[in-house]
Amino acid sequence: VRYDRDGVMQGVTIASIGSDEVKDTMLRRLGAEKYNDGDAFVVTGDEDAVINMKQYQGAYVTAYMNDDEDIIAIDEVKSVFLKGDWNAKDEEFEADDVTYDIERDDYDNADKKATAAEEFVNGKLGTVTADDKEDETIVIAAKVSGKKIKEIYSVAVWKNGVTVQWDADLAEELADDDTLDGQDFAMNDDNEIDTDEFALMGVSSLKDIKEDAVVTYYVANKKVTKVEVSTEVVEGKVTRVNADGDEVTIGGKKYDYVAEDAIEAGDEGKFFLNYAGEIAFVDATTTEANDYAVVTVANDFDTTSFGEDAVMKIKMLTADDKESVYTINDDYVEDEAIKAGAYKADEIIAYNLNKDGEIDKIEKTTVNKITGKLTTKGYLDGNEVVDNVVVFKIDDEGDYSVGKLADVPTNEKFTDANSGYVLNDDDEVVVIVLGNDDAASADSVFGVVVGYGNAKNADGDNVYEVDMLVDGKEETYFTTSRSVAIPKDKVLFEITFDGSDIKALDKASENKDVTASAGGIVTKTVNTNGNLEVGGKMQEISNDVVVYLINKDGDFELSGIKKISKGDTVDLYELDGEDDDENGFDVIIYKEK
């Protein structure tokens, strides 16, 4: 005998074997007698029996017993189990979308053919409170006629159930300690789990629970009283999630969703059901909206179809440089309660299209202000830029167009407040918004060469790899020019880029925006203000000065202002293009005396 996931007992009883004469003859050969001949009873599960009475708990039955008055067989189950919601106020019980009228406002049996209704809480005799009926799913054993409940023989509530997904650790614990997720079972005289003291649903034995099965257990009086096991798995793609996130549609079928992980339309993978048929665990890949666009006309209902057939539409400039009108899927609009004007012009949005070309996912993005630079290694403000990054450019009129990564200046400071970037869930840059920033308007980049080597670029071409110190930080670039990779002079260079590669290195001292004092001899050590006296004249040094030492081997290394001593030779560079507008030299290259 077993219960189905609606709490209804299934299987064969003695009554279904044949005529009374046949079953009586069979059981009498076993020495059996009617246990409650003429006086049916409701099973509590605590009766003396040689069979598991927990499986019949709450049912109104007749039974057979042996000479020791131990129940050996159930003759007939005369009640029906219903699992649902009890509306005590209206004297109704709803189960499987059927509403039953309860004929009595209390559930003592009028005809006294069975005892007064028993109450069970987590498989133990107890009191089912009004709050339990209000908040929990109730299982009743009843006499049913059509849509009327004539009698109620038992009322049971199962609450505070714990659901786990079976794994090797849980299996080992059960085998070694006779416990389930840290909870004890009742034990028999042989110090083994007493299988008659708990109800087991879904499998014949605890040993039959397989890995990944969804197991729900209930506890009363510090002992496990019921174990529900489900191995049912649904595979596919979530096509719809309701507004509350507690019902999903997969393969055209709706499932209640009780898993902890958030679920979204488009998620695809395995969904593990509990014994009640609800999704309890998920092994799926979340599909985030990964196409990007600029809204050019706010979303609104199509003016040609107001009323029941109204369609939500939005106009966008997409990454393929096309400005088009898109329909937002009706179900998605309803589930997400999207209102007209929720997405406005000039907003950067993420979206997905379904197979019909409709938007079935849309969400606003956060455009972060750029505080640093785009490095040649493909990092913006410390975040990696994806290969297929989308670039939107804003002109002087505030209109958007689609650009490419090569349009974004490398190692340059961004001056336009409209410039920014969008991150995905992995903190990768997926969108760059480029204002009026360009290489000509940004500050130049200066550095010193510390080494080179042979390498291949992303296209597989033979190039030079140039190691530099830029603003005191190590950077590596590619160049096709040997003279760039192996410069003759040990000086500060202004770097000119071609995309992310170095096109040329020019001496900083020849740049009109650089004030240089070459070959000066330090006549006094650094004073308390961080300034240097060079050639008898005090030189003002920037607070953010970058200092490079040409060591005894003729190689550059990063140093500091306080390491410069009397007699050292210094070259001083004031980079007038620096946006801090601070007086003083910004870069020092020196040799020790």
PDB file of N, CA and C in Angstrom, residues 23-117:
ATOM      1  N   LYS A  23     -11.972 -14.420   1.274  1.00  0.00           N
ATOM      2  CA  LYS A  23     -10.993 -13.754   2.135  1.00  0.00           C
ATOM      3  C   LYS A  23     -11.060 -14.288   3.564  1.00  0.00           C
ATOM      4  N   ASP A  24     -12.297 -14.605   4.036  1.00  0.00           N
ATOM      5  CA  ASP A  24     -12.382 -15.142   5.381  1.00  0.00           C
ATOM      6  C   ASP A  24     -11.698 -16.498   5.470  1.00  0.00           C
ATOM      7  N   THR A  25     -11.904 -17.344   4.454  1.00  0.00           N
ATOM      8  CA  THR A  25     -11.276 -18.663   4.435  1.00  0.00           C
ATOM      9  C   THR A  25      -9.756 -18.522   4.427  1.00  0.00           C
ATOM     10  N   MET A  26      -9.240 -17.612   3.597  1.00  0.00           N
ATOM     11  CA  MET A  26      -7.793 -17.419   3.486  1.00  0.00           C
ATOM     12  C   MET A  26      -7.196 -16.990   4.818  1.00  0.00           C
ATOM     13  N   LEU A  27      -7.808 -15.998   5.464  1.00  0.00           N
ATOM     14  CA  LEU A  27      -7.245 -15.456   6.688  1.00  0.00           C
ATOM     15  C   LEU A  27      -7.447 -16.391   7.878  1.00  0.00           C
ATOM     16  N   ARG A  28      -8.547 -17.162   7.847  1.00  0.00           N
ATOM     17  CA  ARG A  28      -8.748 -18.107   8.943  1.00  0.00           C
ATOM     18  C   ARG A  28      -7.663 -19.177   8.938  1.00  0.00           C
ATOM     19  N   ARG A  29      -7.162 -19.537   7.739  1.00  0.00           N
ATOM     20  CA  ARG A  29      -6.060 -20.487   7.669  1.00  0.00           C
ATOM     21  C   ARG A  29      -4.825 -19.956   8.388  1.00  0.00           C
ATOM     22  N   LEU A  30      -4.749 -18.649   8.485  1.00  0.00           N
ATOM     23  CA  LEU A  30      -3.646 -18.016   9.196  1.00  0.00           C
ATOM     24  C   LEU A  30      -3.995 -17.805  10.665  1.00  0.00           C
ATOM     25  N   GLY A  31      -5.171 -18.272  11.051  1.00  0.00           N
ATOM     26  CA  GLY A  31      -5.600 -18.092  12.435  1.00  0.00           C
ATOM     27  C   GLY A  31      -6.106 -16.712  12.721  1.00  0.00           C
ATOM     28  N   ALA A  32      -6.561 -16.007  11.691  1.00  0.00           N
ATOM     29  CA  ALA A  32      -6.965 -14.611  11.858  1.00  0.00           C
ATOM     30  C   ALA A  32      -8.431 -14.502  12.225  1.00  0.00           C
ATOM     31  N   GLU A  33      -8.715 -13.424  12.940  1.00  0.00           N
ATOM     32  CA  GLU A  33     -10.078 -13.069  13.270  1.00  0.00           C
ATOM     33  C   GLU A  33     -10.279 -11.592  12.980  1.00  0.00           C
ATOM     34  N   LYS A  34     -11.560 -11.216  12.866  1.00  0.00           N
ATOM     35  CA  LYS A  34     -11.847  -9.796  12.656  1.00  0.00           C
ATOM     36  C   LYS A  34     -11.370  -9.003  13.879  1.00  0.00           C
ATOM     37  N   TYR A  35     -10.591  -7.975  13.623  1.00  0.00           N
ATOM     38  CA  TYR A  35     -10.066  -7.146  14.720  1.00  0.00           C
ATOM     39  C   TYR A  35     -11.148  -6.268  15.300  1.00  0.00           C
ATOM     40  N   ASN A  36     -11.957  -5.770  14.426  1.00  0.00           N
ATOM     41  CA  ASN A  36     -12.995  -4.842  14.877  1.00  0.00           C
ATOM     42  C   ASN A  36     -14.311  -5.158  14.178  1.00  0.00           C
ATOM     43  N   ASP A  37     -14.662  -6.404  14.236  1.00  0.00           N
ATOM     44  CA  ASP A  37     -15.876  -6.861  13.564  1.00  0.00           C
ATOM     45  C   ASP A  37     -17.081  -6.097  14.104  1.00  0.00           C
ATOM     46  N   GLY A  38     -17.702  -5.308  13.214  1.00  0.00           N
ATOM     47  CA  GLY A  38     -18.868  -4.532  13.599  1.00  0.00           C
ATOM     48  C   GLY A  38     -18.531  -3.234  14.300  1.00  0.00           C
ATOM     49  N   ASP A  39     -17.270  -2.967  14.483  1.00  0.00           N
ATOM     50  CA  ASP A  39     -16.893  -1.731  15.180  1.00  0.00           C
ATOM     51  C   ASP A  39     -15.612  -1.192  14.534  1.00  0.00           C
ATOM     52  N   ALA A  40     -15.790  -0.467  13.416  1.00  0.00           N
ATOM     53  CA  ALA A  40     -14.628   0.039  12.668  1.00  0.00           C
ATOM     54  C   ALA A  40     -13.886   1.070  13.493  1.00  0.00           C
ATOM     55  N   PHE A  41     -12.639   1.299  13.107  1.00  0.00           N
ATOM     56  CA  PHE A  41     -11.840   2.253  13.876  1.00  0.00           C
ATOM     57  C   PHE A  41     -10.937   3.080  12.951  1.00  0.00           C
ATOM     58  N   VAL A  42     -10.427   4.203  13.495  1.00  0.00           N
ATOM     59  CA  VAL A  42      -9.484   5.059  12.783  1.00  0.00           C
ATOM     60  C   VAL A  42      -8.079   4.721  13.262  1.00  0.00           C
ATOM     61  N   VAL A  43      -7.226   4.401  12.328  1.00  0.00           N
ATOM     62  CA  VAL A  43      -5.857   3.972  12.654  1.00  0.00           C
ATOM     63  C   VAL A  43      -5.057   5.141  13.216  1.00  0.00           C
ATOM     64  N   THR A  44      -4.415   4.903  14.359  1.00  0.00           N
ATOM     65  CA  THR A  44      -3.514   5.924  14.915  1.00  0.00           C
ATOM     66  C   THR A  44      -2.070   5.669  14.538  1.00  0.00           C
ATOM     67  N   GLY A  45      -1.772   4.429  14.180  1.00  0.00           N
ATOM     68  CA  GLY A  45      -0.395   4.070  13.854  1.00  0.00           C
ATOM     69  C   GLY A  45       0.362   3.505  15.027  1.00  0.00           C
ATOM     70  N   ASP A  46      -0.275   3.507  16.199  1.00  0.00           N
ATOM     71  CA  ASP A  46       0.378   2.988  17.408  1.00  0.00           C
ATOM     72  C   ASP A  46      -0.191   1.637  17.836  1.00  0.00           C
ATOM     73  N   GLU A  47      -1.074   1.059  17.014  1.00  0.00           N
ATOM     74  CA  GLU A  47      -1.684  -0.210  17.362  1.00  0.00           C
ATOM     75  C   GLU A  47      -0.634  -1.335  17.353  1.00  0.00           C
ATOM     76  N   ASP A  48      -0.915  -2.391  18.141  1.00  0.00           N
ATOM     77  CA  ASP A  48      -0.077  -3.583  18.072  1.00  0.00           C
ATOM     78  C   ASP A  48      -0.329  -4.251  16.730  1.00  0.00           C
ATOM     79  N   ALA A  49       0.721  -4.425  15.961  1.00  0.00           N
ATOM     80  CA  ALA A  49       0.545  -4.938  14.603  1.00  0.00           C
ATOM     81  C   ALA A  49       1.844  -5.549  14.104  1.00  0.00           C
ATOM     82  N   VAL A  50       1.704  -6.445  13.136  1.00  0.00           N
ATOM     83  CA  VAL A  50       2.888  -7.008  12.490  1.00  0.00           C
ATOM     84  C   VAL A  50       3.099  -6.360  11.123  1.00  0.00           C
ATOM     85  N   ILE A  51       2.252  -5.411  10.793  1.00  0.00           N
ATOM     86  CA  ILE A  51       2.425  -4.643   9.556  1.00  0.00           C
ATOM     87  C   ILE A  51       2.616  -3.174   9.930  1.00  0.00           C
ATOM     88  N   ASN A  52       3.076  -2.381   8.994  1.00  0.00           N
ATOM     89  CA  ASN A  52       3.316  -0.951   9.236  1.00  0.00           C
ATOM     90  C   ASN A  52       1.986  -0.206   9.198  1.00  0.00           C
ATOM     91  N   MET A  53       1.474   0.123  10.357  1.00  0.00           N
ATOM     92  CA  MET A  53       0.189   0.818  10.424  1.00  0.00           C
ATOM     93  C   MET A  53       0.324   2.305  10.108  1.00  0.00           C
ATOM     94  N   LYS A  54       1.565   2.827  10.108  1.00  0.00           N
ATOM     95  CA  LYS A  54       1.771   4.243   9.787  1.00  0.00           C
ATOM     96  C   LYS A  54       1.267   4.571   8.387  1.00  0.00           C
ATOM     97  N   GLN A  55       1.320   3.555   7.505  1.00  0.00           N
ATOM     98  CA  GLN A  55       0.868   3.798   6.141  1.00  0.00           C
ATOM     99  C   GLN A  55      -0.648   4.037   6.079  1.00  0.00           C
ATOM    100  N   TYR A  56      -1.365   3.583   7.135  1.00  0.00           N
ATOM    101  CA  TYR A  56      -2.827   3.737   7.169  1.00  0.00           C
ATOM    102  C   TYR A  56      -3.251   4.816   8.151  1.00  0.00           C
ATOM    103  N   GLN A  57      -2.338   5.522   8.730  1.00  0.00           N
ATOM    104  CA  GLN A  57      -2.650   6.455   9.808  1.00  0.00           C
ATOM    105  C   GLN A  57      -3.764   7.426   9.401  1.00  0.00           C
ATOM    106  N   GLY A  58      -4.798   7.501  10.243  1.00  0.00           N
ATOM    107  CA  GLY A  58      -5.914   8.393   9.985  1.00  0.00           C
ATOM    108  C   GLY A  58      -7.051   7.786   9.199  1.00  0.00           C
ATOM    109  N   ALA A  59      -6.803   6.635   8.588  1.00  0.00           N
ATOM    110  CA  ALA A  59      -7.840   6.020   7.752  1.00  0.00           C
ATOM    111  C   ALA A  59      -8.880   5.298   8.623  1.00  0.00           C
ATOM    112  N   TYR A  60     -10.102   5.261   8.146  1.00  0.00           N
ATOM    113  CA  TYR A  60     -11.199   4.518   8.782  1.00  0.00           C
ATOM    114  C   TYR A  60     -11.218   3.144   8.107  1.00  0.00           C
ATOM    115  N   VAL A  61     -10.887   2.086   8.893  1.00  0.00           N
ATOM    116  CA  VAL A  61     -10.677   0.769   8.294  1.00  0.00           C
ATOM    117  C   VAL A  61     -11.361  -0.317   9.106  1.00  0.00           C
ATOM    118  N   THR A  62     -11.434  -1.498   8.497  1.00  0.00           N
ATOM    119  CA  THR A  62     -11.667  -2.747   9.221  1.00  0.00           C
ATOM    120  C   THR A  62     -10.433  -3.601   9.018  1.00  0.00           C
ATOM    121  N   ALA A  63     -10.160  -4.506   9.982  1.00  0.00           N
ATOM    122  CA  ALA A  63      -8.887  -5.215   9.947  1.00  0.00           C
ATOM    123  C   ALA A  63      -9.026  -6.618  10.522  1.00  0.00           C
ATOM    124  N   TYR A  64      -7.953  -7.412  10.334  1.00  0.00           N
ATOM    125  CA  TYR A  64      -7.845  -8.749  10.905  1.00  0.00           C
ATOM    126  C   TYR A  64      -6.708  -8.770  11.909  1.00  0.00           C
ATOM    127  N   MET A  65      -6.851  -9.674  12.915  1.00  0.00           N
ATOM    128  CA  MET A  65      -5.796  -9.820  13.914  1.00  0.00           C
ATOM    129  C   MET A  65      -5.491 -11.302  14.111  1.00  0.00           C
ATOM    130  N   ASN A  66      -4.334 -11.571  14.749  1.00  0.00           N
ATOM    131  CA  ASN A  66      -3.977 -12.956  15.077  1.00  0.00           C
ATOM    132  C   ASN A  66      -4.378 -13.274  16.516  1.00  0.00           C
ATOM    133  N   ASP A  67      -3.914 -14.404  17.008  1.00  0.00           N
ATOM    134  CA  ASP A  67      -4.298 -14.825  18.356  1.00  0.00           C
ATOM    135  C   ASP A  67      -3.781 -13.884  19.431  1.00  0.00           C
ATOM    136  N   ASP A  68      -2.702 -13.164  19.114  1.00  0.00           N
ATOM    137  CA  ASP A  68      -2.155 -12.217  20.094  1.00  0.00           C
ATOM    138  C   ASP A  68      -2.815 -10.847  19.982  1.00  0.00           C
ATOM    139  N   GLU A  69      -3.848 -10.780  19.160  1.00  0.00           N
ATOM    140  CA  GLU A  69      -4.573  -9.538  18.900  1.00  0.00           C
ATOM    141  C   GLU A  69      -3.682  -8.473  18.255  1.00  0.00           C
ATOM    142  N   ASP A  70      -2.680  -8.950  17.515  1.00  0.00           N
ATOM    143  CA  ASP A  70      -1.870  -8.058  16.687  1.00  0.00           C
ATOM    144  C   ASP A  70      -2.503  -7.971  15.308  1.00  0.00           C
ATOM    145  N   ILE A  71      -2.644  -6.789  14.803  1.00  0.00           N
ATOM    146  CA  ILE A  71      -3.230  -6.611  13.475  1.00  0.00           C
ATOM    147  C   ILE A  71      -2.279  -7.202  12.444  1.00  0.00           C
ATOM    148  N   ILE A  72      -2.824  -8.065  11.577  1.00  0.00           N
ATOM    149  CA  ILE A  72      -1.990  -8.688  10.545  1.00  0.00           C
ATOM    150  C   ILE A  72      -2.392  -8.257   9.137  1.00  0.00           C
ATOM    151  N   ALA A  73      -3.586  -7.660   8.970  1.00  0.00           N
ATOM    152  CA  ALA A  73      -4.030  -7.253   7.641  1.00  0.00           C
ATOM    153  C   ALA A  73      -5.149  -6.240   7.747  1.00  0.00           C
ATOM    154  N   ILE A  74      -5.189  -5.360   6.784  1.00  0.00           N
ATOM    155  CA  ILE A  74      -6.284  -4.403   6.675  1.00  0.00           C
ATOM    156  C   ILE A  74      -7.334  -5.007   5.762  1.00  0.00           C
ATOM    157  N   ASP A  75      -8.566  -5.128   6.286  1.00  0.00           N
ATOM    158  CA  ASP A  75      -9.654  -5.687   5.502  1.00  0.00           C
ATOM    159  C   ASP A  75     -10.109  -4.695   4.443  1.00  0.00           C
ATOM    160  N   GLU A  76     -10.481  -3.481   4.890  1.00  0.00           N
ATOM    161  CA  GLU A  76     -11.025  -2.515   3.932  1.00  0.00           C
ATOM    162  C   GLU A  76     -10.790  -1.102   4.450  1.00  0.00           C
ATOM    163  N   VAL A  77     -10.381  -0.201   3.543  1.00  0.00           N
ATOM    164  CA  VAL A  77     -10.275   1.224   3.862  1.00  0.00           C
ATOM    165  C   VAL A  77     -11.587   1.864   3.441  1.00  0.00           C
ATOM    166  N   LYS A  78     -12.335   2.376   4.402  1.00  0.00           N
ATOM    167  CA  LYS A  78     -13.663   2.892   4.113  1.00  0.00           C
ATOM    168  C   LYS A  78     -13.695   4.406   3.956  1.00  0.00           C
ATOM    169  N   SER A  79     -12.585   5.031   4.159  1.00  0.00           N
ATOM    170  CA  SER A  79     -12.531   6.487   4.030  1.00  0.00           C
ATOM    171  C   SER A  79     -11.698   6.871   2.810  1.00  0.00           C
ATOM    172  N   VAL A  80     -11.823   8.114   2.427  1.00  0.00           N
ATOM    173  CA  VAL A  80     -11.056   8.673   1.310  1.00  0.00           C
ATOM    174  C   VAL A  80     -10.162   9.778   1.861  1.00  0.00           C
ATOM    175  N   PHE A  81      -8.916   9.781   1.454  1.00  0.00           N
ATOM    176  CA  PHE A  81      -8.011  10.847   1.866  1.00  0.00           C
ATOM    177  C   PHE A  81      -8.111  12.021   0.899  1.00  0.00           C
ATOM    178  N   LEU A  82      -8.239  13.207   1.451  1.00  0.00           N
ATOM    179  CA  LEU A  82      -8.223  14.435   0.657  1.00  0.00           C
ATOM    180  C   LEU A  82      -7.161  15.371   1.229  1.00  0.00           C
ATOM    181  N   LYS A  83      -6.411  15.975   0.350  1.00  0.00           N
ATOM    182  CA  LYS A  83      -5.367  16.916   0.762  1.00  0.00           C
ATOM    183  C   LYS A  83      -5.690  18.274   0.167  1.00  0.00           C
ATOM    184  N   GLY A  84      -5.845  19.292   1.025  1.00  0.00           N
ATOM    185  CA  GLY A  84      -6.190  20.591   0.480  1.00  0.00           C
ATOM    186  C   GLY A  84      -6.305  21.659   1.547  1.00  0.00           C
ATOM    187  N   ASP A  85      -7.159  22.631   1.274  1.00  0.00           N
ATOM    188  CA  ASP A  85      -7.330  23.787   2.153  1.00  0.00           C
ATOM    189  C   ASP A  85      -8.704  23.752   2.806  1.00  0.00           C
ATOM    190  N   TRP A  86      -8.701  23.934   4.120  1.00  0.00           N
ATOM    191  CA  TRP A  86      -9.931  23.875   4.900  1.00  0.00           C
ATOM    192  C   TRP A  86     -10.408  25.297   5.165  1.00  0.00           C
ATOM    193  N   ASN A  87     -11.596  25.614   4.682  1.00  0.00           N
ATOM    194  CA  ASN A  87     -12.215  26.905   4.952  1.00  0.00           C
ATOM    195  C   ASN A  87     -13.285  26.678   6.010  1.00  0.00           C
ATOM    196  N   ALA A  88     -12.852  26.820   7.279  1.00  0.00           N
ATOM    197  CA  ALA A  88     -13.762  26.508   8.380  1.00  0.00           C
ATOM    198  C   ALA A  88     -14.949  27.469   8.414  1.00  0.00           C
ATOM    199  N   LYS A  89     -14.706  28.720   8.037  1.00  0.00           N
ATOM    200  CA  LYS A  89     -15.768  29.726   8.087  1.00  0.00           C
ATOM    201  C   LYS A  89     -16.929  29.355   7.172  1.00  0.00           C
ATOM    202  N   ASP A  90     -16.586  28.929   5.955  1.00  0.00           N
ATOM    203  CA  ASP A  90     -17.632  28.587   4.982  1.00  0.00           C
ATOM    204  C   ASP A  90     -17.951  27.099   4.982  1.00  0.00           C
ATOM    205  N   GLU A  91     -17.323  26.322   5.903  1.00  0.00           N
ATOM    206  CA  GLU A  91     -17.530  24.887   5.975  1.00  0.00           C
ATOM    207  C   GLU A  91     -17.297  24.235   4.620  1.00  0.00           C
ATOM    208  N   GLU A  92     -16.112  24.552   4.052  1.00  0.00           N
ATOM    209  CA  GLU A  92     -15.732  24.008   2.756  1.00  0.00           C
ATOM    210  C   GLU A  92     -14.325  23.425   2.832  1.00  0.00           C
ATOM    211  N   PHE A  93     -14.089  22.465   1.962  1.00  0.00           N
ATOM    212  CA  PHE A  93     -12.749  21.886   1.826  1.00  0.00           C
ATOM    213  C   PHE A  93     -12.434  21.806   0.339  1.00  0.00           C
ATOM    214  N   GLU A  94     -11.271  22.409  -0.053  1.00  0.00           N
ATOM    215  CA  GLU A  94     -10.905  22.430  -1.472  1.00  0.00           C
ATOM    216  C   GLU A  94      -9.709  21.527  -1.712  1.00  0.00           C
ATOM    217  N   ALA A  95      -9.869  20.563  -2.627  1.00  0.00           N
ATOM    218  CA  ALA A  95      -8.797  19.625  -2.971  1.00  0.00           C
ATOM    219  C   ALA A  95      -8.865  19.331  -4.460  1.00  0.00           C
ATOM    220  N   ASP A  96      -7.697  19.399  -5.112  1.00  0.00           N
ATOM    221  CA  ASP A  96      -7.637  19.110  -6.553  1.00  0.00           C
ATOM    222  C   ASP A  96      -8.637  19.936  -7.346  1.00  0.00           C
ATOM    223  N   ASP A  97      -8.725  21.216  -6.988  1.00  0.00           N
ATOM    224  CA  ASP A  97      -9.600  22.163  -7.679  1.00  0.00           C
ATOM    225  C   ASP A  97     -11.082  21.838  -7.544  1.00  0.00           C
ATOM    226  N   VAL A  98     -11.422  20.976  -6.591  1.00  0.00           N
ATOM    227  CA  VAL A  98     -12.820  20.660  -6.308  1.00  0.00           C
ATOM    228  C   VAL A  98     -13.152  21.195  -4.915  1.00  0.00           C
ATOM    229  N   THR A  99     -14.261  21.908  -4.803  1.00  0.00           N
ATOM    230  CA  THR A  99     -14.692  22.446  -3.516  1.00  0.00           C
ATOM    231  C   THR A  99     -15.809  21.558  -2.958  1.00  0.00           C
ATOM    232  N   TYR A 100     -15.555  20.977  -1.779  1.00  0.00           N
ATOM    233  CA  TYR A 100     -16.514  20.087  -1.121  1.00  0.00           C
ATOM    234  C   TYR A 100     -17.208  20.851   0.011  1.00  0.00           C
ATOM    235  N   ASP A 101     -18.510  20.633   0.133  1.00  0.00           N
ATOM    236  CA  ASP A 101     -19.253  21.180   1.267  1.00  0.00           C
ATOM    237  C   ASP A 101     -19.128  20.220   2.441  1.00  0.00           C
ATOM    238  N   ILE A 102     -18.806  20.763   3.614  1.00  0.00           N
ATOM    239  CA  ILE A 102     -18.750  19.950   4.827  1.00  0.00           C
ATOM    240  C   ILE A 102     -20.109  20.044   5.504  1.00  0.00           C
ATOM    241  N   GLU A 103     -20.772  18.898   5.714  1.00  0.00           N
ATOM    242  CA  GLU A 103     -22.138  18.915   6.188  1.00  0.00           C
ATOM    243  C   GLU A 103     -22.253  19.252   7.667  1.00  0.00           C
ATOM    244  N   ARG A 104     -21.192  19.102   8.437  1.00  0.00           N
ATOM    245  CA  ARG A 104     -21.249  19.416   9.856  1.00  0.00           C
ATOM    246  C   ARG A 104     -20.187  20.458  10.168  1.00  0.00           C
ATOM    247  N   ASP A 105     -20.497  21.379  11.108  1.00  0.00           N
ATOM    248  CA  ASP A 105     -19.514  22.386  11.470  1.00  0.00           C
ATOM    249  C   ASP A 105     -18.506  21.851  12.487  1.00  0.00           C
ATOM    250  N   ASP A 106     -18.830  20.704  13.118  1.00  0.00           N
ATOM    251  CA  ASP A 106     -17.793  19.984  13.847  1.00  0.00           C
ATOM    252  C   ASP A 106     -17.626  18.644  13.150  1.00  0.00           C
ATOM    253  N   TYR A 107     -16.587  17.899  13.510  1.00  0.00           N
ATOM    254  CA  TYR A 107     -16.376  16.681  12.742  1.00  0.00           C
ATOM    255  C   TYR A 107     -16.432  15.443  13.635  1.00  0.00           C
ATOM    256  N   ASP A 108     -17.314  15.473  14.657  1.00  0.00           N
ATOM    257  CA  ASP A 108     -17.674  14.236  15.350  1.00  0.00           C
ATOM    258  C   ASP A 108     -18.643  13.484  14.440  1.00  0.00           C
ATOM    259  N   ASN A 109     -18.524  12.182  14.414  1.00  0.00           N
ATOM    260  CA  ASN A 109     -19.353  11.401  13.502  1.00  0.00           C
ATOM    261  C   ASN A 109     -20.751  11.227  14.055  1.00  0.00           C
ATOM    262  N   ALA A 110     -21.721  11.569  13.251  1.00  0.00           N
ATOM    263  CA  ALA A 110     -23.107  11.554  13.704  1.00  0.00           C
ATOM    264  C   ALA A 110     -23.602  10.130  13.950  1.00  0.00           C
ATOM    265  N   ASP A 111     -23.192   9.207  13.063  1.00  0.00           N
ATOM    266  CA  ASP A 111     -23.752   7.865  13.173  1.00  0.00           C
ATOM    267  C   ASP A 111     -22.980   6.976  14.144  1.00  0.00           C
ATOM    268  N   LYS A 112     -21.862   7.468  14.671  1.00  0.00           N
ATOM    269  CA  LYS A 112     -21.074   6.745  15.664  1.00  0.00           C
ATOM    270  C   LYS A 112     -20.575   5.386  15.160  1.00  0.00           C
ATOM    271  N   LYS A 113     -20.543   5.207  13.824  1.00  0.00           N
ATOM    272  CA  LYS A 113     -19.986   3.961  13.280  1.00  0.00           C
ATOM    273  C   LYS A 113     -18.474   3.930  13.433  1.00  0.00           C
ATOM    274  N   ALA A 114     -17.877   5.102  13.539  1.00  0.00           N
ATOM    275  CA  ALA A 114     -16.455   5.177  13.837  1.00  0.00           C
ATOM    276  C   ALA A 114     -16.280   6.107  15.024  1.00  0.00           C
ATOM    277  N   THR A 115     -15.133   6.047  15.622  1.00  0.00           N
ATOM    278  CA  THR A 115     -14.880   6.921  16.764  1.00  0.00           C
ATOM    279  C   THR A 115     -14.812   8.358  16.298  1.00  0.00           C
ATOM    280  N   ALA A 116     -14.809   9.290  17.253  1.00  0.00           N
ATOM    281  CA  ALA A 116     -14.660  10.707  16.913  1.00  0.00           C
ATOM    282  C   ALA A 116     -13.343  10.916  16.181  1.00  0.00           C
ATOM    283  N   ALA A 117     -13.296  11.949  15.368  1.00  0.00           N
ATOM    284  CA  ALA A 117     -12.145  12.186  14.508  1.00  0.00           C
ATOM    285  C   ALA A 117     -10.859  12.304  15.318  1.00  0.00           C
TER     286      ALA A 117
END
